[in-house]
Amino acid sequence: MASVAALGLPADRMLDLVSTTLQFTHGFVRAELADLAARRRMAMDEDAWRDWIAPYLSQLFGDGQHPHLRRVAGVAEDGAAFERRLAMVLDGLAASLSAA
């Protein structure tokens, strides 16, 4: 709450901002942990997991127009996906403040 206190918002609005950010973060981490657990259950390293999931992704996005999806299956090693998606959430929150 201290991170948004300077915005001068009512407590319920500050809680909305903080809770939205925390829920996104928790969800992202849960998804990464679920991927890791699935790989452990299947006794696969990162490369084997990607090879295993590739046919599903090809079926899902079959036209070959999404080469970046090769990195979808598995944990983002550098945190870029988390940072990019968190920025989207924060941009949305900032837009909601501007609209209010």
XYZ file of N, CA, C and O in Angstrom:
400
model
N 0.825 -1.190 0.000
C 0.000 0.000 0.000
C 0.874 1.260 0.000
O 0.473 2.262 -0.579
N 2.025 1.165 0.621
C 2.912 2.329 0.661
C 3.341 2.763 -0.736
O 3.562 3.945 -0.979
N 3.417 1.799 -1.663
C 3.865 2.138 -3.016
C 2.853 2.987 -3.776
O 3.208 3.652 -4.750
N 1.592 2.992 -3.358
C 0.570 3.793 -4.040
C -0.020 4.880 -3.151
O -0.897 5.630 -3.583
N 0.482 4.995 -1.941
C -0.070 5.967 -0.991
C 0.040 7.408 -1.491
O -0.857 8.218 -1.264
N 1.111 7.725 -2.197
C 1.337 9.099 -2.669
C 0.358 9.512 -3.756
O 0.297 10.686 -4.120
N -0.425 8.573 -4.283
C -1.377 8.908 -5.341
C -2.597 9.653 -4.803
O -3.374 10.209 -5.581
N -2.780 9.641 -3.487
C -3.901 10.355 -2.897
C -5.251 9.723 -3.169
O -6.261 10.421 -3.241
N -5.277 8.431 -3.334
C -6.516 7.716 -3.635
C -7.175 7.206 -2.356
O -6.508 7.022 -1.341
N -8.472 6.935 -2.413
C -9.123 6.293 -1.272
C -8.526 4.898 -1.051
O -8.001 4.272 -1.981
N -8.618 4.403 0.152
C -8.013 3.120 0.517
C -8.526 1.975 -0.355
O -7.739 1.102 -0.760
N -9.811 1.966 -0.681
C -10.329 0.864 -1.492
C -9.741 0.882 -2.898
O -9.461 -0.156 -3.486
N -9.511 2.043 -3.452
C -8.909 2.159 -4.788
C -7.439 1.738 -4.748
O -6.940 1.070 -5.652
N -6.723 2.140 -3.686
C -5.334 1.707 -3.531
C -5.272 0.187 -3.417
O -4.410 -0.452 -4.015
N -6.197 -0.398 -2.676
C -6.240 -1.848 -2.522
C -6.507 -2.526 -3.871
O -5.929 -3.578 -4.170
N -7.364 -1.929 -4.699
C -7.606 -2.465 -6.042
C -6.309 -2.530 -6.852
O -6.020 -3.535 -7.506
N -5.524 -1.459 -6.813
C -4.275 -1.407 -7.571
C -3.281 -2.453 -7.080
O -2.704 -3.202 -7.868
N -3.106 -2.510 -5.766
C -2.146 -3.445 -5.182
C -2.605 -4.888 -5.388
O -1.820 -5.755 -5.785
N -3.869 -5.154 -5.149
C -4.380 -6.528 -5.291
C -4.292 -7.017 -6.728
O -3.951 -8.180 -6.969
N -4.598 -6.160 -7.685
C -4.506 -6.558 -9.089
C -3.077 -6.954 -9.440
O -2.842 -7.986 -10.077
N -2.123 -6.157 -9.015
C -0.720 -6.448 -9.289
C -0.282 -7.736 -8.605
O 0.378 -8.592 -9.215
N -0.667 -7.907 -7.356
C -0.297 -9.127 -6.636
C -0.949 -10.367 -7.237
O -0.307 -11.413 -7.361
N -2.213 -10.261 -7.626
C -2.887 -11.414 -8.214
C -2.255 -11.814 -9.541
O -2.111 -13.004 -9.833
N -1.890 -10.840 -10.350
C -1.185 -11.161 -11.595
C 0.116 -11.886 -11.282
O 0.431 -12.921 -11.879
N 0.894 -11.343 -10.355
C 2.186 -11.936 -10.008
C 2.008 -13.355 -9.483
O 2.725 -14.274 -9.902
N 1.075 -13.548 -8.576
C 0.828 -14.891 -8.031
C 0.414 -15.860 -9.135
O 0.885 -17.004 -9.181
N -0.457 -15.433 -10.022
C -0.898 -16.291 -11.120
C 0.240 -16.673 -12.049
O 0.350 -17.826 -12.482
N 1.093 -15.724 -12.359
C 2.232 -15.986 -13.238
C 3.167 -17.004 -12.593
O 3.598 -17.965 -13.229
N 3.453 -16.807 -11.311
C 4.348 -17.725 -10.604
C 3.714 -19.115 -10.505
O 4.396 -20.126 -10.711
N 2.412 -19.186 -10.211
C 1.743 -20.492 -10.146
C 1.843 -21.231 -11.478
O 2.075 -22.440 -11.513
N 1.675 -20.518 -12.581
C 1.775 -21.143 -13.902
C 3.188 -21.669 -14.153
O 3.368 -22.776 -14.680
N 4.196 -20.894 -13.782
C 5.578 -21.358 -13.948
C 5.842 -22.589 -13.095
O 6.470 -23.545 -13.543
N 5.358 -22.580 -11.852
C 5.556 -23.732 -10.978
C 4.825 -24.966 -11.503
O 5.344 -26.086 -11.413
N 3.649 -24.774 -12.068
C 2.906 -25.900 -12.652
C 3.664 -26.490 -13.830
O 3.729 -27.716 -13.987
N 4.260 -25.639 -14.671
C 5.067 -26.132 -15.788
C 6.269 -26.933 -15.284
O 6.579 -28.004 -15.804
N 6.928 -26.409 -14.256
C 8.080 -27.127 -13.696
C 7.654 -28.471 -13.114
O 8.327 -29.485 -13.314
N 6.543 -28.487 -12.404
C 6.052 -29.736 -11.813
C 5.698 -30.752 -12.889
O 5.994 -31.945 -12.748
N 5.074 -30.298 -13.966
C 4.726 -31.203 -15.062
C 5.980 -31.793 -15.692
O 6.036 -32.994 -15.980
N 6.991 -30.968 -15.888
C 8.242 -31.477 -16.463
C 8.905 -32.480 -15.530
O 9.440 -33.493 -15.976
N 8.858 -32.202 -14.218
C 9.449 -33.151 -13.262
C 8.712 -34.476 -13.283
O 9.330 -35.538 -13.253
N 7.369 -34.415 -13.312
C 6.586 -35.654 -13.353
C 6.903 -36.467 -14.601
O 6.882 -37.684 -14.577
N 7.173 -35.782 -15.679
C 7.463 -36.459 -16.939
C 8.959 -36.706 -17.119
O 9.379 -37.230 -18.152
N 9.744 -36.320 -16.129
C 11.200 -36.498 -16.149
C 11.812 -35.914 -17.422
O 12.580 -36.576 -18.122
N 11.463 -34.654 -17.714
C 11.969 -34.001 -18.918
C 12.753 -32.746 -18.558
O 12.355 -31.989 -17.684
N 13.843 -32.550 -19.290
C 14.533 -31.275 -19.173
C 13.854 -30.264 -20.099
O 12.877 -30.589 -20.782
N 14.351 -29.050 -20.139
C 13.722 -27.979 -20.922
C 13.609 -28.349 -22.406
O 12.559 -28.167 -23.025
N 14.678 -28.869 -22.987
C 14.649 -29.215 -24.417
C 13.660 -30.334 -24.710
O 12.906 -30.266 -25.690
N 13.631 -31.356 -23.868
C 12.692 -32.466 -24.065
C 11.254 -31.985 -23.919
O 10.363 -32.402 -24.657
N 11.020 -31.102 -22.950
C 9.674 -30.550 -22.745
C 9.221 -29.792 -23.989
O 8.100 -29.946 -24.455
N 10.090 -28.971 -24.528
C 9.739 -28.206 -25.737
C 9.464 -29.131 -26.920
O 8.534 -28.900 -27.686
N 10.287 -30.166 -27.063
C 10.044 -31.131 -28.146
C 8.698 -31.824 -27.958
O 7.983 -32.082 -28.926
N 8.354 -32.136 -26.719
C 7.098 -32.826 -26.427
C 5.885 -31.926 -26.688
O 4.877 -32.359 -27.226
N 5.989 -30.647 -26.313
C 4.851 -29.727 -26.414
C 4.729 -29.129 -27.822
O 3.674 -28.623 -28.197
N 5.782 -29.200 -28.627
C 5.784 -28.570 -29.947
C 4.632 -29.013 -30.843
O 4.006 -28.160 -31.493
N 4.288 -30.311 -30.919
C 3.157 -30.686 -31.775
C 1.842 -30.033 -31.340
O 1.036 -29.634 -32.179
N 1.635 -29.914 -30.055
C 0.421 -29.245 -29.565
C 0.410 -27.786 -29.987
O -0.593 -27.277 -30.483
N 1.526 -27.112 -29.810
C 1.595 -25.703 -30.199
C 1.445 -25.538 -31.705
O 0.804 -24.594 -32.167
N 2.017 -26.474 -32.459
C 1.863 -26.418 -33.915
C 0.406 -26.582 -34.312
O -0.078 -25.917 -35.229
N -0.290 -27.478 -33.621
C -1.714 -27.668 -33.907
C -2.491 -26.411 -33.530
O -3.378 -25.972 -34.253
N -2.150 -25.835 -32.404
C -2.843 -24.657 -31.913
C -2.596 -23.441 -32.804
O -3.518 -22.681 -33.094
N -1.354 -23.267 -33.252
C -0.954 -22.110 -34.038
C -0.350 -22.555 -35.360
O 0.622 -22.004 -35.839
N -0.934 -23.526 -35.991
C -0.389 -24.286 -37.094
C 0.148 -23.572 -38.301
O 0.835 -24.176 -39.095
N -0.106 -22.309 -38.484
C 0.310 -21.675 -39.731
C 1.783 -21.278 -39.761
O 2.270 -20.752 -40.759
N 2.508 -21.496 -38.680
C 3.929 -21.162 -38.644
C 4.218 -19.683 -38.528
O 5.357 -19.257 -38.654
N 3.207 -18.886 -38.286
C 3.392 -17.439 -38.204
C 3.818 -16.967 -36.818
O 3.911 -15.779 -36.582
N 4.075 -17.894 -35.915
C 4.389 -17.527 -34.530
C 5.681 -18.198 -34.072
O 5.668 -19.015 -33.167
N 6.821 -17.868 -34.683
C 8.071 -18.545 -34.310
C 8.474 -18.307 -32.857
O 9.159 -19.128 -32.269
N 8.024 -17.206 -32.259
C 8.361 -16.936 -30.863
C 7.720 -17.937 -29.909
O 8.128 -18.059 -28.768
N 6.745 -18.701 -30.367
C 6.082 -19.659 -29.487
C 6.977 -20.834 -29.126
O 6.653 -21.591 -28.237
N 8.100 -20.944 -29.773
C 9.035 -21.987 -29.368
C 9.495 -21.755 -27.934
O 9.893 -22.672 -27.256
N 9.429 -20.515 -27.465
C 9.829 -20.196 -26.091
C 8.652 -20.256 -25.124
O 8.836 -20.073 -23.941
N 7.448 -20.499 -25.612
C 6.273 -20.473 -24.743
C 6.306 -21.589 -23.727
O 6.037 -21.382 -22.558
N 6.599 -22.789 -24.159
C 6.568 -23.929 -23.258
C 7.782 -23.882 -22.351
O 8.900 -23.993 -22.795
N 7.560 -23.691 -21.086
C 8.649 -23.657 -20.128
C 8.813 -22.296 -19.504
O 8.156 -21.338 -19.854
N 9.682 -22.240 -18.552
C 9.899 -21.028 -17.775
C 10.766 -20.054 -18.552
O 11.772 -20.437 -19.133
N 10.365 -18.812 -18.575
C 11.181 -17.777 -19.208
C 12.436 -17.592 -18.369
O 12.362 -17.221 -17.211
N 13.581 -17.876 -18.949
C 14.823 -17.868 -18.192
C 15.242 -16.469 -17.765
O 15.878 -16.295 -16.748
N 14.899 -15.478 -18.534
C 15.372 -14.135 -18.238
C 14.298 -13.235 -17.639
O 14.548 -12.078 -17.364
N 13.114 -13.730 -17.431
C 12.042 -12.934 -16.844
C 11.387 -11.963 -17.809
O 10.548 -11.167 -17.402
N 11.753 -12.005 -19.079
C 11.225 -11.047 -20.047
C 9.710 -11.160 -20.180
O 9.021 -10.143 -20.284
N 9.183 -12.370 -20.187
C 7.731 -12.545 -20.331
C 7.008 -11.934 -19.138
O 6.008 -11.238 -19.311
N 7.518 -12.173 -17.943
C 6.885 -11.594 -16.761
C 6.920 -10.075 -16.837
O 5.902 -9.412 -16.608
N 8.076 -9.525 -17.145
C 8.210 -8.065 -17.191
C 7.293 -7.450 -18.246
O 6.664 -6.422 -18.006
N 7.214 -8.080 -19.406
C 6.369 -7.567 -20.493
C 4.894 -7.598 -20.081
O 4.161 -6.625 -20.264
N 4.473 -8.697 -19.500
C 3.067 -8.839 -19.117
C 2.721 -7.974 -17.913
O 1.628 -7.414 -17.844
N 3.639 -7.850 -16.966
C 3.401 -6.960 -15.827
C 3.267 -5.522 -16.313
O 2.408 -4.774 -15.830
N 4.081 -5.130 -17.274
C 3.972 -3.779 -17.843
C 2.596 -3.550 -18.437
O 2.023 -2.456 -18.293
N 2.027 -4.583 -19.064
C 0.679 -4.460 -19.616
C -0.348 -4.240 -18.503
O -1.246 -3.401 -18.637
N -0.200 -4.982 -17.421
C -1.114 -4.825 -16.287
C -0.976 -3.418 -15.703
O -1.977 -2.730 -15.461
N 0.262 -2.993 -15.498
C 0.483 -1.658 -14.917
C -0.008 -0.554 -15.846
O -0.565 0.448 -15.373
N 0.167 -0.724 -17.149
C -0.354 0.262 -18.106
C -1.877 0.346 -18.003
O -2.454 1.431 -18.061
N -2.516 -0.806 -17.866
C -3.970 -0.821 -17.704
C -4.413 -0.135 -16.429
O -5.402 0.612 -16.413
N -3.691 -0.372 -15.355
C -4.019 0.288 -14.092
C -3.821 1.800 -14.206
O -4.645 2.579 -13.711
N -2.734 2.202 -14.868
C -2.485 3.633 -15.051
C -3.593 4.262 -15.887
O -4.068 5.376 -15.585
N -4.044 3.556 -16.911
C -5.134 4.071 -17.740
C -6.422 4.194 -16.934
O -7.183 5.150 -17.118
N -6.645 3.254 -16.024
C -7.862 3.346 -15.201
C -7.805 4.548 -14.258
O -8.828 5.133 -13.946
N -6.611 4.919 -13.840
C -6.467 6.112 -12.993
C -6.727 7.376 -13.801
O -7.351 8.317 -13.307
N -6.246 7.391 -15.029
C -6.466 8.552 -15.905
C -7.943 8.734 -16.216
O -8.421 9.863 -16.323
N -8.636 7.627 -16.377
C -10.069 7.689 -16.716
C -10.917 8.118 -15.529
O -12.015 8.646 -15.709
N -10.389 7.884 -14.337
C -11.189 8.190 -13.134
C -11.195 9.602 -12.767
O -10.992 10.588 -12.961
